[in-house]
């Protein structure tokens, strides 16, 4: 996890710690928000959680990592070079993840859709796809070893200082990239012909197909859109924390929590939920039991359980299809 | 017969893609230090010998196999109906005999004799350990999950939690945890069996009551969340559970009736019989539950929850019951495993274990007790064999790749499993025939 471990020892440090937690939280939140959008879009059109979405994220991360490593070698990026590398990583990560997401759709979802299989079958085949991808990545790139991208920025490069707290360039880049991509996704869904198709299928698949929406194509596009965002998120995540074959499970659950928190099917809700989960995770670090950072995971899972049990429609409400 | 029709050429293309995927799956592994293409490079360009006759690069081998499979399939397709009809005709008589009651009783009797005498035939310690630890315990887990997934239709991704509860209860009561045993008085392992079962059932009720109101996919993820919480908790609270290192050795069970004393030592056959006894008990209990009022309520809820509610079935009550009943055999599996292995660590109860149990249930046939038992035997034997002998360049870590692929393949080609329960098969067929399409399935449906 990207959480920095930081103990509060006195009141004089609180404001320093506050800005640091805020920065880390926003950075993680940006990543979660981008993944959560994928969950929420697929839920909109299929009415299903895409259990393999975390692995889609992981694949994009690996693509970005190996691309930047290949380009940079031992060099350290700087200036416009860094900007270009980040863009290249986002684009390649997004493309690879979109490809993987389409593959998952074709193999694990489409044959079942054609047969009107019960919901349980979809969940099981998606879990199968998730384990397959995760283990395959482990086989190819090693199990349990964090692989870092080439040094796109100087190590620990600081962009500016706010109230005495240095803010890393990676943080700023992640937040800006996530903002741009989520806004673009939002515009695509709200204001284009493709988006209208997605919204129509979300509202009523049968009727929209009668109105001339190609359901198969719409579903594929939804997977591509969600996958591209997850892949870009994978690259941004790897800049801070590196990528490992099983990163998808945990981050996937965080992002799913975010999607449910914002009301599943609701794109803006998912993005806000992602930010909230990121901030929650970083601000719960001081409350970790005996200083063990694993407790922040427990807290986040508890949020998931509580939201699902108390308000499964999320804070902003489920909006499958209406303003999704 | 149009072997080169566009549709059939498309099929060739997909066959070759599948062959390429299999080549990568079975091929060389990369590593975190090697360049990222090492594995793929090795999978396709490595030369393999063909029984010493000739050596060819792997890609050639897999491409050839792909084309051969494609040829067989394209020759089979036009005659599919005739061939299938012929097979059905040949199988009609054996099937009819198999359906008769005397045959079934004889078969069960033969199976029982074989099962009871098994330790006499198996002398190798490896296979005996496999039979108890890898098959016996996992049959118990699979039978438990089958109640939850198969009977009640609830997808539980945290089933390993019940297994963990059983095992950690054993460790606690026998005084093998850093936390002192209850009343500071360790008790013998054998007497923990009822306690472990009750603890797991209580946990099932505790976990089920709040979560089982949720619909299918949310339930799956909440159970997964709980499993991860428990995993983190066990790992971080080393003062209570021993953390990642695990417990201290748990004493092997022993029975002292005053006039007769028996100790389960390090040899496996006594565990085998203990395990067998409970497998039989659980099979009998679950079979009678399946055909009881409760079992019918589960089916009703699984098929249509609203309809079930309208005829006076309280869905929550019966779902919680399914959780508790399933947990019982999972909990016993934990006690058994703890007594046999001696030291338990959090690594035995991961998310992967839950998915592994799920595979046994899916492969054998959801809702079919005999199917699930068969699935557990087949899959656990194959995976143990692969893990121990590592044939054809198989590596231990590859296991979940095949398990994942198997889950997808089963869902595509045989969702009701190897030995499907009649009812389940009908449900799948009905849903697929469009007779009973729920709103959420319309969403995932194809164009009319």
XYZ file of C-alpha atoms in Angstrom:
772
model
C 0.000 0.000 0.000
C 1.013 3.516 -0.624
C 0.144 4.644 2.867
C 3.028 6.296 4.596
C 3.520 5.084 8.056
C 3.647 8.066 10.295
C 3.094 8.303 14.006
C 1.537 11.277 15.706
C 3.655 12.046 18.706
C 2.474 15.515 19.628
C 0.095 18.279 18.730
C 2.855 20.302 17.083
C 3.034 17.688 14.340
C -0.649 17.439 13.650
C -0.820 20.061 10.944
C 2.229 18.622 9.164
C 0.758 15.168 9.382
C -2.617 16.448 8.210
C -1.308 17.743 4.887
C 0.746 14.669 4.336
C -2.194 12.358 4.973
C -4.337 14.539 2.756
C -1.855 14.258 -0.116
C -1.439 10.507 0.222
C -5.183 10.055 0.596
C -5.968 12.077 -2.508
C -3.353 10.220 -4.498
C -4.699 6.800 -3.513
C -8.231 8.091 -3.904
C -7.515 9.177 -7.472
C -6.433 5.633 -8.328
C -9.446 4.065 -6.593
C -11.784 6.493 -8.335
C -10.555 5.467 -11.772
C -11.004 1.768 -10.990
C -14.354 2.333 -9.336
C -15.685 3.908 -12.537
C -15.037 0.615 -14.319
C -16.956 -1.366 -11.701
C -19.858 1.010 -11.818
C -20.100 1.119 -15.641
C -20.065 -2.664 -15.988
C -22.580 -2.969 -13.183
C -24.754 -0.523 -15.072
C -24.954 -2.537 -18.282
C -24.740 -6.091 -16.924
C -26.124 -5.806 -13.419
C -23.070 -7.703 -12.203
C -19.900 -7.075 -10.284
C -16.956 -7.689 -12.575
C -14.826 -9.772 -10.250
C -11.952 -9.708 -12.732
C -11.708 -5.916 -12.801
C -8.924 -5.838 -10.209
C -6.849 -8.045 -12.495
C -7.568 -5.772 -15.450
C -6.047 -2.993 -13.346
C -3.023 -5.156 -12.536
C -2.369 -5.954 -16.221
C -2.321 -2.261 -17.119
C 0.102 -1.654 -14.284
C 2.514 -4.271 -15.637
C 2.241 -2.853 -19.167
C 3.109 0.653 -17.970
C 5.922 -0.608 -15.745
C 7.640 -2.575 -18.493
C 7.154 0.194 -21.047
C 8.856 2.826 -18.876
C 11.568 0.376 -17.886
C 12.234 -0.428 -21.517
C 12.420 3.227 -22.536
C 14.381 4.513 -19.569
C 16.779 1.750 -18.658
C 18.985 3.199 -15.959
C 18.271 6.817 -16.832
C 16.080 9.156 -14.825
C 13.332 11.071 -16.555
C 13.111 14.836 -16.290
C 11.128 17.777 -17.653
C 9.112 17.108 -20.785
C 10.574 13.616 -20.904
C 8.716 12.784 -17.701
C 5.495 14.194 -19.078
C 5.864 12.121 -22.228
C 6.633 8.993 -20.238
C 3.606 9.441 -18.002
C 1.400 9.925 -21.048
C 2.915 6.886 -22.768
C 2.478 4.780 -19.620
C -1.140 5.838 -19.248
C -1.926 5.182 -22.899
C -0.180 1.818 -23.137
C -1.467 0.696 -19.738
C -4.959 1.737 -20.789
C -4.719 -0.045 -24.129
C -3.452 -3.289 -22.628
C -6.091 -3.237 -19.917
C -8.829 -2.469 -22.435
C -7.641 -5.485 -24.417
C -7.637 -7.695 -21.321
C -11.086 -6.450 -20.309
C -12.414 -7.252 -23.777
C -10.846 -10.683 -23.536
C -12.533 -11.278 -20.180
C -15.828 -10.144 -21.664
C -15.463 -12.442 -24.667
C -14.400 -15.511 -22.729
C -16.043 -15.298 -19.326
C -19.189 -13.280 -19.986
C -20.342 -13.523 -23.582
C -20.915 -17.297 -23.820
C -22.945 -17.134 -20.609
C -24.952 -14.122 -21.783
C -25.834 -15.947 -24.981
C -27.285 -18.751 -22.890
C -29.091 -16.558 -20.341
C -27.106 -18.269 -17.617
C -28.123 -17.528 -14.015
C -26.278 -14.781 -12.179
C -24.318 -17.250 -10.055
C -22.663 -18.607 -13.212
C -21.388 -15.140 -14.173
C -19.908 -14.539 -10.750
C -18.142 -17.892 -10.775
C -16.707 -17.525 -14.263
C -15.513 -14.001 -13.427
C -13.768 -15.304 -10.307
C -12.197 -17.940 -12.523
C -10.967 -15.257 -14.927
C -9.586 -13.250 -12.030
C -7.591 -16.188 -10.662
C -6.405 -17.134 -14.130
C -5.053 -13.665 -14.893
C -3.515 -13.216 -11.465
C -1.654 -16.517 -11.578
C -0.602 -16.075 -15.192
C 0.886 -12.698 -14.310
C 2.641 -14.326 -11.364
C 4.035 -17.027 -13.609
C 5.364 -14.541 -16.137
C 6.564 -11.767 -13.837
C 7.174 -13.420 -10.474
C 4.993 -13.931 -7.399
C 4.831 -11.459 -4.577
C 7.605 -9.211 -5.842
C 6.824 -5.558 -6.358
C 8.118 -4.434 -9.740
C 8.702 -0.721 -10.065
C 8.581 1.300 -13.276
C 11.657 3.086 -14.609
C 12.443 6.293 -12.797
C 10.038 8.587 -14.559
C 10.723 11.262 -11.937
C 13.735 11.839 -9.780
C 13.319 9.778 -6.614
C 11.182 11.699 -4.152
C 10.892 14.649 -6.510
C 8.953 17.421 -4.793
C 6.732 19.682 -6.845
C 5.859 22.255 -4.212
C 5.590 22.697 -0.488
C 2.310 23.418 1.227
C 2.346 24.654 4.821
C 5.733 23.085 5.300
C 4.708 19.723 3.832
C 6.459 18.702 0.617
C 4.085 17.400 -2.031
C 5.531 14.840 -4.415
C 5.257 15.231 -8.168
C 3.736 11.752 -8.408
C 0.882 12.856 -6.167
C 0.096 15.882 -8.319
C 0.412 13.921 -11.574
C -1.869 11.138 -10.297
C -4.555 13.540 -9.183
C -4.510 15.568 -12.400
C -4.502 12.485 -14.627
C -7.352 10.900 -12.703
C -9.363 14.096 -12.793
C -8.945 14.440 -16.558
C -9.755 10.816 -17.278
C -12.793 10.632 -15.009
C -14.165 13.855 -16.489
C -13.610 12.541 -20.022
C -15.344 9.266 -19.106
C -18.189 11.227 -17.592
C -18.550 13.316 -20.759
C -18.427 10.196 -22.938
C -21.206 8.567 -20.957
C -23.325 11.679 -20.683
C -22.881 13.508 -23.927
C -22.024 11.133 -26.756
C -23.957 8.669 -28.855
C -21.949 5.802 -27.372
C -22.759 7.000 -23.896
C -26.418 7.222 -24.726
C -26.231 3.571 -25.769
C -24.609 2.648 -22.459
C -27.218 4.565 -20.490
C -30.030 3.037 -22.501
C -28.775 -0.509 -21.916
C -28.356 0.265 -18.229
C -31.942 1.383 -17.959
C -33.622 -1.333 -19.956
C -31.626 -3.711 -22.100
C -34.552 -5.271 -23.874
C -36.285 -2.060 -24.846
C -33.053 -0.402 -25.919
C -32.302 -3.313 -28.217
C -35.732 -2.834 -29.759
C -34.821 0.806 -30.286
C -31.793 -0.225 -32.313
C -29.013 -0.233 -29.739
C -26.522 -2.975 -30.460
C -26.261 -4.544 -27.024
C -23.186 -6.664 -27.723
C -21.289 -3.668 -29.022
C -22.385 -1.486 -26.131
C -21.249 -4.034 -23.579
C -17.880 -4.406 -25.298
C -17.445 -0.633 -25.345
C -18.307 -0.446 -21.660
C -15.653 -3.014 -20.846
C -13.129 -1.136 -23.016
C -13.906 2.182 -21.317
C -13.729 0.723 -17.817
C -10.630 -1.266 -18.698
C -8.803 1.752 -20.123
C -9.411 3.727 -16.932
C -8.303 0.807 -14.778
C -5.140 0.355 -16.859
C -4.214 4.018 -16.546
C -4.864 3.721 -12.823
C -2.587 0.691 -12.742
C 0.285 2.684 -14.200
C -0.264 5.629 -11.827
C -0.446 3.244 -8.880
C 2.788 1.540 -9.921
C 4.616 4.889 -9.985
C 4.149 5.091 -6.226
C 3.952 1.497 -5.040
C 5.169 -0.691 -7.876
C 2.981 -3.495 -9.154
C 2.674 -7.081 -7.985
C 0.658 -9.947 -9.388
C -1.922 -9.935 -6.582
C -2.344 -6.166 -6.330
C -5.728 -6.527 -8.020
C -7.540 -8.322 -5.193
C -7.043 -5.760 -2.474
C -7.143 -2.616 -4.609
C -10.078 -4.120 -6.464
C -12.040 -4.485 -3.240
C -11.183 -0.928 -2.191
C -12.399 0.380 -5.533
C -15.483 -1.787 -5.368
C -16.198 -0.370 -1.916
C -15.869 3.080 -3.449
C -18.304 2.193 -6.227
C -20.884 0.878 -3.767
C -20.358 3.841 -1.466
C -21.126 6.254 -4.278
C -24.137 4.221 -5.369
C -23.388 1.511 -7.876
C -24.178 2.477 -11.461
C -23.496 6.122 -10.606
C -20.302 7.317 -12.302
C -19.771 10.529 -10.358
C -20.672 8.735 -7.162
C -17.983 6.146 -7.882
C -15.356 8.857 -8.402
C -16.303 10.618 -5.154
C -16.438 7.281 -3.366
C -12.920 6.545 -4.581
C -11.625 9.801 -3.161
C -13.397 9.107 0.113
C -11.928 5.612 0.443
C -8.457 6.954 -0.342
C -8.733 9.694 2.279
C -10.300 7.311 4.776
C -7.459 4.865 4.319
C -4.745 7.443 4.835
C -6.392 9.217 7.764
C -7.006 5.922 9.540
C -3.275 5.231 9.654
C -2.819 7.005 13.035
C -5.609 4.885 14.442
C -3.964 1.628 13.441
C -3.928 -0.824 16.309
C -0.433 -1.140 17.791
C 0.875 0.814 14.817
C 0.219 -2.061 12.436
C -0.644 -0.662 9.004
C -2.648 -3.776 8.152
C -5.333 -2.355 10.390
C -6.104 0.323 7.804
C -7.102 -2.553 5.528
C -9.369 -3.912 8.220
C -10.974 -0.483 8.636
C -11.586 -0.183 4.908
C -13.121 -3.661 4.709
C -15.306 -2.707 7.662
C -16.518 0.315 5.690
C -17.426 -2.026 2.844
C -19.323 -4.353 5.138
C -21.098 -1.496 6.916
C -22.116 0.267 3.699
C -23.460 -2.917 2.191
C -25.388 -3.808 5.309
C -26.754 -0.414 6.248
C -27.118 1.382 2.946
C -26.437 -0.846 -0.055
C -27.719 1.842 -2.403
C -24.780 4.041 -1.467
C -24.624 7.598 -0.279
C -25.557 9.245 -3.556
C -28.024 6.520 -4.480
C -28.000 3.922 -7.250
C -28.535 5.574 -10.569
C -28.271 2.752 -12.995
C -28.764 4.362 -16.377
C -30.264 7.691 -15.422
C -27.268 9.957 -15.056
C -24.685 7.209 -15.014
C -19.425 -30.485 -45.739
C -17.795 -27.115 -45.728
C -14.501 -27.459 -43.959
C -13.184 -24.148 -45.278
C -16.326 -22.102 -44.779
C -15.739 -18.702 -43.126
C -17.446 -19.861 -39.916
C -15.228 -22.894 -39.711
C -12.079 -20.877 -40.446
C -13.077 -18.544 -37.619
C -13.276 -21.619 -35.435
C -9.740 -22.548 -36.539
C -8.593 -19.086 -35.495
C -10.087 -19.502 -32.009
C -8.666 -22.991 -31.675
C -5.207 -21.640 -32.455
C -5.633 -18.854 -29.888
C -6.625 -21.437 -27.286
C -3.583 -23.531 -28.276
C -1.372 -20.462 -27.826
C -2.855 -19.789 -24.388
C -2.253 -23.402 -23.390
C 1.317 -23.118 -24.694
C 1.884 -20.132 -22.420
C 0.148 -21.822 -19.482
C 2.281 -24.918 -19.689
C 5.404 -23.132 -20.853
C 8.447 -21.676 -19.206
C 8.018 -19.273 -16.316
C 9.468 -15.800 -16.234
C 10.632 -14.139 -13.065
C 10.711 -10.723 -11.514
C 14.375 -10.270 -12.437
C 14.282 -11.586 -16.008
C 13.018 -9.446 -18.902
C 9.213 -9.536 -19.143
C 9.123 -11.605 -22.343
C 11.225 -14.489 -20.996
C 8.231 -16.683 -20.186
C 6.490 -16.133 -23.516
C 9.738 -16.597 -25.411
C 10.390 -19.872 -23.612
C 6.806 -21.060 -24.082
C 6.949 -20.793 -27.857
C 10.549 -21.169 -28.964
C 11.779 -23.802 -26.533
C 12.386 -27.083 -28.309
C 10.523 -30.101 -27.006
C 11.320 -33.662 -27.871
C 8.523 -35.937 -29.000
C 9.279 -39.262 -27.307
C 12.850 -38.815 -28.492
C 11.776 -39.108 -32.123
C 12.255 -35.501 -33.126
C 12.564 -32.136 -31.422
C 10.454 -29.217 -32.533
C 9.879 -25.743 -31.168
C 6.832 -25.643 -28.922
C 4.882 -23.270 -31.139
C 4.961 -25.803 -33.958
C 3.755 -28.556 -31.662
C 0.866 -26.530 -30.282
C -0.124 -25.188 -33.707
C -0.216 -28.759 -35.022
C -2.275 -29.942 -32.059
C -4.647 -27.006 -32.583
C -5.127 -27.872 -36.257
C -5.679 -31.546 -35.419
C -8.316 -30.704 -32.808
C -9.946 -28.350 -35.287
C -9.982 -31.033 -37.989
C -11.543 -33.572 -35.644
C -14.180 -31.098 -34.550
C -15.009 -30.034 -38.109
C -15.346 -33.652 -39.169
C -17.462 -34.383 -36.098
C -19.847 -31.441 -36.354
C -21.888 -32.507 -39.414
C -22.348 -35.944 -37.906
C -22.795 -34.726 -34.346
C -26.452 -35.683 -34.184
C -25.937 -39.211 -35.499
C -22.953 -39.858 -33.265
C -24.681 -38.487 -30.180
C -27.803 -40.490 -30.998
C -25.687 -43.618 -31.329
C -23.977 -43.001 -28.020
C -27.306 -42.418 -26.330
C -28.611 -45.633 -27.845
C -25.628 -47.621 -26.563
C -25.827 -46.016 -23.137
C -29.576 -46.398 -22.758
C -29.430 -49.908 -21.307
C -26.610 -49.326 -18.764
C -28.341 -46.123 -17.706
C -31.557 -47.942 -17.113
C -29.798 -50.559 -15.015
C -27.940 -47.873 -13.073
C -31.224 -46.208 -12.237
C -32.599 -49.331 -10.587
C -32.524 -49.416 -6.850
C -30.761 -52.777 -6.306
C -27.905 -51.620 -8.560
C -27.491 -48.448 -6.576
C -27.514 -50.255 -3.274
C -24.897 -52.710 -4.583
C -22.748 -49.864 -5.884
C -22.913 -48.016 -2.575
C -22.060 -51.244 -0.718
C -19.052 -51.887 -2.971
C -17.904 -48.284 -2.575
C -18.236 -48.574 1.205
C -16.184 -51.776 1.318
C -13.465 -50.272 -0.859
C -13.424 -47.138 1.271
C -13.224 -49.090 4.534
C -10.438 -51.358 3.311
C -8.518 -48.594 1.563
C -5.695 -48.275 4.152
C -4.973 -51.982 3.583
C -4.182 -51.321 -0.068
C -2.332 -48.049 0.319
C 1.032 -48.471 1.949
C 2.847 -45.403 0.751
C 2.681 -42.727 3.420
C 2.441 -39.990 0.802
C -0.780 -41.342 -0.649
C -2.254 -42.049 2.764
C -1.530 -38.511 3.908
C -3.030 -37.257 0.679
C -6.145 -39.311 1.218
C -6.724 -37.920 4.711
C -5.421 -34.354 4.555
C -6.031 -33.521 0.918
C -9.158 -35.537 0.200
C -10.867 -36.344 3.508
C -10.708 -32.863 4.955
C -11.550 -31.255 1.630
C -14.570 -33.485 1.129
C -15.819 -32.143 4.466
C -15.208 -28.564 3.333
C -16.828 -29.187 -0.036
C -19.864 -30.848 1.554
C -20.270 -27.807 3.805
C -19.944 -25.295 0.997
C -22.323 -27.403 -1.066
C -25.061 -26.720 1.486
C -24.478 -22.976 1.122
C -23.876 -22.707 -2.639
C -25.588 -25.830 -3.900
C -28.682 -26.100 -1.733
C -29.375 -22.508 -0.797
C -27.765 -20.842 -3.835
C -25.682 -18.376 -1.797
C -22.190 -17.653 -3.095
C -19.859 -17.625 -0.101
C -16.303 -16.600 -0.977
C -15.118 -16.732 2.626
C -15.782 -20.350 3.415
C -12.218 -20.848 4.596
C -13.199 -18.680 7.583
C -15.245 -21.567 9.029
C -12.335 -23.907 8.447
C -10.131 -21.415 10.297
C -12.613 -21.123 13.158
C -12.581 -24.883 13.604
C -8.793 -25.054 13.527
C -8.168 -22.061 15.786
C -10.813 -23.225 18.256
C -8.933 -26.500 18.483
C -5.653 -24.701 19.012
C -7.205 -22.468 21.658
C -8.895 -25.191 23.670
C -5.884 -27.467 23.583
C -3.694 -24.613 24.764
C -1.602 -24.305 21.612
C -2.152 -20.564 21.131
C -0.222 -17.797 22.865
C -3.552 -16.894 24.435
C -4.158 -19.252 27.386
C -6.819 -21.907 26.980
C -10.271 -21.350 28.410
C -10.183 -21.486 32.235
C -6.434 -22.126 31.837
C -7.257 -25.755 31.432
C -6.319 -27.367 28.104
C -8.621 -30.202 27.077
C -7.899 -33.201 24.828
C -8.159 -32.636 21.087
C -10.927 -35.155 20.609
C -13.268 -33.299 22.940
C -12.787 -30.144 20.899
C -14.686 -31.708 17.983
C -18.157 -30.764 19.275
C -16.842 -27.402 20.505
C -15.258 -26.681 17.123
C -18.440 -27.587 15.278
C -20.589 -25.465 17.572
C -18.152 -22.542 17.365
C -18.209 -22.646 13.573
C -22.003 -22.844 13.530
C -22.262 -19.932 15.946
C -19.942 -17.949 13.742
C -22.072 -18.859 10.748
C -25.146 -17.432 12.480
C -23.180 -14.373 13.579
C -21.882 -13.724 10.085
C -25.068 -14.721 8.308
C -27.651 -12.742 10.243
C -26.512 -9.303 9.087
C -25.132 -10.239 5.663
C -27.669 -12.651 4.268
C -30.168 -9.914 3.561
C -27.940 -8.880 0.680
C -28.480 -10.058 -2.861
C -26.142 -12.542 -4.561
C -23.121 -10.597 -5.730
C -23.050 -8.263 -2.723
C -23.151 -11.290 -0.461
C -20.176 -12.752 -2.326
C -18.100 -9.649 -1.813
C -19.124 -9.168 1.825
C -18.143 -12.727 2.660
C -14.861 -12.085 0.875
C -14.423 -8.883 2.894
C -15.057 -10.735 6.153
C -12.605 -13.441 5.178
C -9.932 -10.823 4.507
C -10.679 -9.103 7.821
C -10.263 -12.389 9.678
C -7.077 -13.096 7.753
C -5.620 -9.677 8.660
C -6.762 -10.047 12.250
C -5.160 -13.437 12.689
C -1.944 -12.196 11.148
C -1.673 -8.977 13.151
C -2.802 -10.253 16.551
C 0.215 -12.438 17.192
C -0.380 -12.151 20.948
C -3.680 -13.985 20.524
C -3.271 -16.238 17.511
C 0.457 -16.608 17.072
C 0.379 -14.368 13.979
C 2.014 -15.484 10.768
C 4.177 -18.030 12.588
C 1.139 -19.987 13.666
C 0.273 -21.989 16.747
C 2.458 -24.228 18.845
C 2.020 -27.962 18.213
C -1.491 -29.214 18.872
C -1.560 -32.619 20.595
C -2.796 -35.518 18.495
C -6.235 -36.677 19.561
C -6.513 -39.563 21.967
C -9.432 -41.412 23.480
C -9.473 -42.725 27.014
C -12.547 -44.656 28.073
C -10.949 -46.083 31.204
C -11.032 -49.666 29.991
C -9.860 -48.807 26.470
C -7.246 -46.319 25.407
C -6.462 -45.194 21.899
C -4.010 -42.613 20.634
C -3.993 -41.082 17.170
C -0.270 -40.902 16.512
C 1.627 -39.835 13.457
C 0.435 -42.663 11.224
C -2.515 -41.786 9.031
C -4.976 -44.730 9.031
C -6.590 -43.878 12.411
C -7.234 -40.338 11.164
C -8.622 -41.846 8.015
C -11.266 -43.736 9.934
C -12.100 -40.766 12.128
C -12.485 -38.623 9.038
C -14.462 -41.302 7.208
C -16.855 -41.643 10.125
C -17.633 -37.944 10.043
C -17.823 -37.797 6.241
C -20.443 -40.545 6.351
C -22.307 -38.814 9.183
C -22.305 -35.503 7.351
C -23.400 -37.141 4.084
C -26.312 -38.815 5.871
C -27.289 -35.617 7.705
C -27.047 -33.444 4.601
C -28.936 -35.953 2.447
C -31.793 -36.125 4.895
C -31.747 -32.346 5.278
C -31.944 -31.990 1.517
C -35.147 -33.987 1.372
C -36.651 -32.464 4.487
C -38.822 -29.412 4.878
C -35.687 -27.324 5.310
C -34.146 -28.606 2.097
C -37.303 -27.826 0.177
C -37.330 -24.348 1.668
C -33.754 -23.840 0.442
C -34.718 -24.900 -3.062
C -37.702 -22.575 -3.002
C -35.557 -19.627 -1.912
C -32.910 -20.448 -4.480
C -35.388 -20.636 -7.311
C -37.507 -17.630 -6.429
C -37.062 -15.817 -3.180
C -40.143 -13.610 -3.497
C -42.391 -16.560 -4.280
C -40.929 -18.477 -1.344
C -41.602 -15.549 0.959
C -45.172 -15.312 -0.249
C -45.904 -18.886 0.823
C -44.667 -18.223 4.321
C -40.985 -19.154 4.166
C -38.782 -16.770 6.059
C -35.808 -16.467 3.654
C -33.408 -14.979 6.184
C -34.062 -17.740 8.694
C -33.417 -20.510 6.209
C -30.394 -18.796 4.682
C -28.809 -18.378 8.111
C -29.611 -22.010 8.744
C -27.788 -22.983 5.539
C -24.774 -20.958 6.649
C -24.732 -22.601 10.066
C -25.217 -26.124 8.737
C -22.528 -25.634 6.104
C -20.225 -24.156 8.719
C -20.591 -27.282 10.854
C -18.759 -29.520 8.429
C -16.266 -26.762 7.594
C -15.546 -26.374 11.302
C -15.064 -30.090 11.750
C -12.674 -30.037 8.789
C -10.679 -27.442 10.714
C -10.549 -29.531 13.900
C -9.539 -32.587 11.902
C -6.834 -30.715 10.025
C -5.475 -29.192 13.234
C -5.359 -32.568 14.958
C -3.586 -34.176 12.039
C -1.108 -31.517 10.991
C -0.414 -30.172 14.475
C 0.637 -26.624 13.615
C -1.772 -24.195 12.022
C -0.822 -20.959 10.284
C -2.966 -18.249 8.667
C -1.640 -19.399 5.284
C -3.945 -22.443 5.467
C -7.088 -20.331 5.376
C -6.637 -17.828 2.570
C -9.052 -16.581 -0.082
C -7.428 -19.102 -2.417
C -8.522 -21.936 -0.151
C -12.100 -20.690 -0.342
C -11.943 -20.622 -4.128
C -10.348 -24.060 -4.170
C -13.287 -25.433 -2.172
C -15.646 -23.650 -4.540
C -14.013 -25.438 -7.480
C -14.639 -28.827 -5.883
C -18.316 -27.979 -5.525
C -18.678 -26.552 -9.036
C -16.770 -29.353 -10.698
C -18.678 -32.119 -8.967
C -22.078 -30.514 -9.349
C -23.690 -27.878 -7.183
C -26.324 -29.371 -4.948
C -25.381 -32.981 -5.634
C -23.769 -34.563 -2.570
C -22.263 -37.513 -4.454
C -21.120 -35.194 -7.203
C -19.355 -32.936 -4.735
C -17.646 -35.862 -3.037
C -16.520 -37.171 -6.418
C -15.351 -33.687 -7.448
C -13.300 -33.382 -4.269
C -11.692 -36.780 -4.816
C -10.861 -36.143 -8.472
C -9.580 -32.585 -8.168
C -7.676 -33.049 -4.939
C -5.980 -36.188 -6.277
C -4.983 -34.439 -9.484
C -3.714 -31.303 -7.752
C -1.785 -33.292 -5.120
C -0.247 -35.395 -7.855
C 0.738 -32.289 -9.793
C 2.151 -30.602 -6.703
C 4.232 -33.598 -5.697
C 5.524 -34.954 -8.978
C 5.407 -31.782 -11.058
C 5.086 -33.500 -14.425
C 5.455 -31.713 -17.789
C 7.113 -28.631 -16.377
C 4.208 -27.923 -14.038
C 5.067 -25.596 -11.155
C 3.320 -25.508 -7.786
C 2.327 -21.892 -8.210
C 0.543 -22.636 -11.487
C -2.295 -24.398 -9.701
C -4.709 -21.476 -9.554
C -4.249 -20.740 -13.235
C -5.732 -24.124 -14.028
C -8.359 -23.746 -11.331
C -9.424 -20.387 -12.751
C -9.549 -21.814 -16.262
C -11.519 -24.801 -15.002
C -14.107 -22.513 -13.366
C -14.653 -20.650 -16.645
C -14.777 -23.847 -18.698
C -17.258 -25.484 -16.329
C -19.498 -22.409 -16.419
C -19.436 -22.332 -20.211
C -19.858 -26.011 -20.989
C -21.310 -27.769 -17.962
C -22.581 -25.311 -15.364
C -24.445 -27.991 -13.418
C -21.251 -29.995 -12.863
C -19.975 -33.486 -13.519
C -22.702 -35.373 -11.664
C -25.453 -32.763 -11.621
C -28.342 -32.917 -9.250
C -31.498 -33.353 -11.302
C -33.071 -30.244 -9.927
C -30.057 -28.033 -10.549
C -29.761 -29.223 -14.125
C -33.386 -28.399 -14.696
C -32.914 -24.939 -13.203
C -29.987 -24.169 -15.496
C -31.890 -25.532 -18.481
C -34.991 -23.527 -17.611
C -33.127 -20.281 -17.150
C -31.290 -20.880 -20.377
C -34.413 -21.857 -22.227
C -35.819 -18.474 -21.242
C -38.717 -19.966 -19.321
C -37.805 -18.233 -16.162
C -35.959 -15.046 -16.845
C -35.588 -12.659 -13.980
C -35.163 -8.974 -14.567
C -31.464 -9.073 -13.850
C -31.014 -11.767 -16.461
C -32.816 -9.733 -19.083
C -30.137 -7.107 -18.574
C -27.456 -9.592 -19.398
C -29.412 -11.137 -22.226
C -28.718 -11.074 -25.906
C -30.657 -9.258 -28.542
C -33.960 -10.872 -29.318
